[in-house]
Coordinates of C-alpha atoms in Angstrom, one line a residue:
X1 CA 11.9 -7.8 26.3
X2 CA 8.7 -5.8 25.7
X3 CA 10.2 -4.1 22.6
X4 CA 11.4 -7.4 21.2
X5 CA 7.9 -9.0 21.7
X6 CA 6.3 -6.0 20.0
X7 CA 8.7 -6.2 17.0
X8 CA 8.0 -10.0 16.7
X9 CA 4.2 -9.2 16.7
X10 CA 4.7 -6.5 14.1
X11 CA 6.7 -8.9 11.9
X12 CA 4.0 -11.6 12.3
X13 CA 1.4 -9.1 11.1
X14 CA 3.4 -8.0 8.1
X15 CA 6.8 -9.5 7.4
X16 CA 7.4 -6.9 4.7
X17 CA 6.9 -3.8 6.8
X18 CA 9.9 -1.8 7.8
X19 CA 10.3 -1.5 11.6
X20 CA 12.3 1.2 13.4
X21 CA 12.7 1.8 17.1
X22 CA 12.1 5.3 18.3
X23 CA 13.7 6.2 21.7
X24 CA 11.7 8.9 23.5
X25 CA 10.1 9.8 20.2
X26 CA 13.3 10.1 18.3
X27 CA 13.9 8.1 15.1
X28 CA 16.7 8.3 12.6
X29 CA 15.8 10.8 9.9
X30 CA 17.4 8.4 7.3
X31 CA 14.7 5.8 8.1
X32 CA 11.9 8.3 7.7
X33 CA 13.3 9.3 4.3
X34 CA 13.2 5.6 3.2
X35 CA 9.5 5.0 3.7
X36 CA 8.8 5.8 0.1
X37 CA 10.8 5.5 -3.1
X38 CA 13.6 8.0 -2.9
X39 CA 13.6 9.2 -6.5
X40 CA 11.6 9.1 -9.7
X41 CA 14.3 6.8 -11.2
X42 CA 14.0 4.3 -8.3
X43 CA 15.4 1.0 -9.3
X44 CA 13.0 -2.0 -9.4
X45 CA 14.6 -3.4 -6.2
X46 CA 13.6 -0.2 -4.3
X47 CA 10.1 -0.2 -5.7
X48 CA 9.7 -3.9 -4.7
X49 CA 10.9 -3.2 -1.2
X50 CA 8.4 -0.4 -0.9
X51 CA 5.5 -2.3 -2.5
X52 CA 6.4 -6.0 -2.9
X53 CA 4.7 -7.8 -5.8
X54 CA 4.7 -11.1 -3.9
X55 CA 2.9 -9.6 -0.9
X56 CA 0.4 -7.9 -3.1
X57 CA -0.2 -11.0 -5.1
X58 CA -1.0 -13.1 -2.0
X59 CA -3.3 -10.4 -0.7
X60 CA -5.0 -10.1 -4.1
X61 CA -5.6 -13.8 -4.0
X62 CA -7.5 -13.4 -0.7
X63 CA -4.7 -14.7 1.5
X64 CA -5.5 -18.2 0.4
X65 CA -3.4 -21.0 -1.1
X66 CA 0.0 -22.4 -0.6
X67 CA 1.9 -19.2 -1.3
X68 CA 0.0 -17.3 1.3
X69 CA 0.5 -20.1 3.9
X70 CA 4.2 -20.2 3.2
X71 CA 4.6 -16.4 3.5
X72 CA 2.5 -15.8 6.6
X73 CA 4.0 -16.8 9.9
X74 CA 2.0 -19.1 12.1
X75 CA -0.6 -17.3 14.1
X76 CA -0.1 -14.0 12.2
X77 CA -3.1 -11.7 12.0
X78 CA -3.9 -8.1 12.6
X79 CA -5.8 -6.8 15.6
X80 CA -9.6 -7.2 15.4
X81 CA -11.1 -5.1 12.7
X82 CA -7.8 -4.3 11.0
X83 CA -7.3 -5.7 7.6
X84 CA -4.8 -5.3 4.7
X85 CA -5.2 -6.2 1.1
X86 CA -4.1 -5.2 -2.3
X87 CA -6.4 -4.3 -5.2
X88 CA -5.1 -4.8 -8.8
X89 CA -6.4 -2.8 -11.8
X90 CA -5.8 -3.8 -15.4
X91 CA -6.9 -0.5 -17.0
X92 CA -5.0 2.7 -16.4
X93 CA -6.9 5.3 -14.3
X94 CA -7.7 8.8 -15.3
X95 CA -6.7 11.4 -12.7
X96 CA -10.3 12.3 -12.4
X97 CA -11.5 8.8 -11.6
X98 CA -8.6 8.0 -9.3
X99 CA -9.1 11.2 -7.3
X100 CA -12.8 10.6 -7.1
X101 CA -12.4 7.1 -5.7
X102 CA -9.7 8.2 -3.1
X103 CA -11.5 11.3 -2.1
X104 CA -14.8 9.4 -1.6
X105 CA -13.1 6.8 0.5
X106 CA -11.3 9.5 2.6
X107 CA -14.6 11.5 3.0
X108 CA -16.7 8.5 4.0
X109 CA -14.2 6.4 5.9
X110 CA -11.1 8.6 6.5
X111 CA -10.5 7.7 10.1
X112 CA -10.5 4.0 9.2
X113 CA -8.2 4.3 6.2
X114 CA -5.1 3.6 8.2
X115 CA -2.7 3.5 5.2
X116 CA -2.9 3.4 1.5
X117 CA 0.0 3.1 -1.0
X118 CA 0.3 2.1 -4.6
X119 CA 1.9 2.2 -7.9
X120 CA -0.7 3.2 -10.5
X121 CA -0.8 3.8 -14.2
X122 CA -2.6 7.0 -15.2
X123 CA -3.7 7.9 -18.8
X124 CA -1.5 10.6 -20.1
X125 CA 1.4 10.0 -17.7
X126 CA 4.6 8.8 -19.3
X127 CA 5.4 6.4 -16.4
X128 CA 3.8 4.8 -13.3
X129 CA 2.9 7.1 -10.4
X130 CA 3.5 6.5 -6.7
X131 CA 0.5 7.3 -4.5
X132 CA 0.3 7.1 -0.7
X133 CA -1.7 8.5 2.2
X134 CA -3.4 7.8 5.5
X135 CA -6.8 8.8 6.8
X136 CA -7.6 12.2 5.2
X137 CA -4.0 13.1 4.2
X138 CA -2.6 12.2 0.8
X139 CA 0.9 12.9 -0.2
X140 CA 1.4 14.5 -3.6
X141 CA 1.7 11.8 -6.3
X142 CA 5.2 11.1 -7.6
X143 CA 5.6 10.3 -11.3
X144 CA 8.3 7.7 -11.8
X145 CA 10.5 8.1 -14.8
X146 CA 9.3 6.6 -18.1
X147 CA 10.6 3.1 -18.7
X148 CA 10.5 2.0 -15.0
X149 CA 10.2 -1.7 -14.8
X150 CA 6.9 -2.2 -13.0
X151 CA 3.9 -4.4 -13.4
X152 CA 1.7 -2.9 -16.2
X153 CA -1.3 -3.2 -13.8
X154 CA -1.9 -0.7 -11.1
X155 CA -1.8 -2.0 -7.5
X156 CA -2.9 -0.3 -4.4
X157 CA -2.4 -1.7 -0.9
X158 CA -4.9 -0.7 1.8
X159 CA -4.6 -1.1 5.5
X160 CA -8.1 -0.4 7.0
X161 CA -10.1 -0.7 10.1
X162 CA -13.6 -2.2 9.8
X163 CA -13.9 -1.5 6.1
X164 CA -14.7 -4.6 4.1
X165 CA -12.5 -5.2 1.0
X166 CA -15.7 -5.6 -1.0
X167 CA -16.7 -2.0 -0.2
X168 CA -13.5 -0.6 -1.6
X169 CA -13.7 -2.8 -4.6
X170 CA -17.2 -1.7 -5.2
X171 CA -16.3 2.0 -4.9
X172 CA -13.5 1.7 -7.4
X173 CA -15.7 -0.3 -9.8
X174 CA -18.4 2.3 -9.6
X175 CA -16.1 5.2 -10.2
X176 CA -14.3 3.4 -13.0
X177 CA -17.6 2.7 -14.7
X178 CA -18.6 6.4 -15.0

């Protein structure tokens, strides 16, 4: 019953999150392998499962409006101080600017950067790039195959503790204006 209540609470916080049950610390290896796109030629459906456009769109809109109310279960919220949101970027990044923003965020607020994942467009790359990390640890970026059907804008989802969305927006704006 406790496990079922916990799963319900997790689904209320984020209905798009994958949930797996570990028994005495053991979880199916196949599940762990599915937490990111499995290959550079991942079909659009796999990319959407990993980083849903609809979820990102409602977060980008500030959780407001009819769409957000329809998608968010009644009473759903994160624990105090924990927030999640998506930032959208119209212009492609340069590797230098993207790395500068992410490294600055990790250096200044790493313990409170609970999760970050995104599909970004980078100058000079033939296709979109998958990025992800948590706290001070970032996985190597994975370049998707050219021609992947993704939104032409970059989008990065952040799950943070006590970091205002405006602070991260300001950081990226400052780095991108250099």
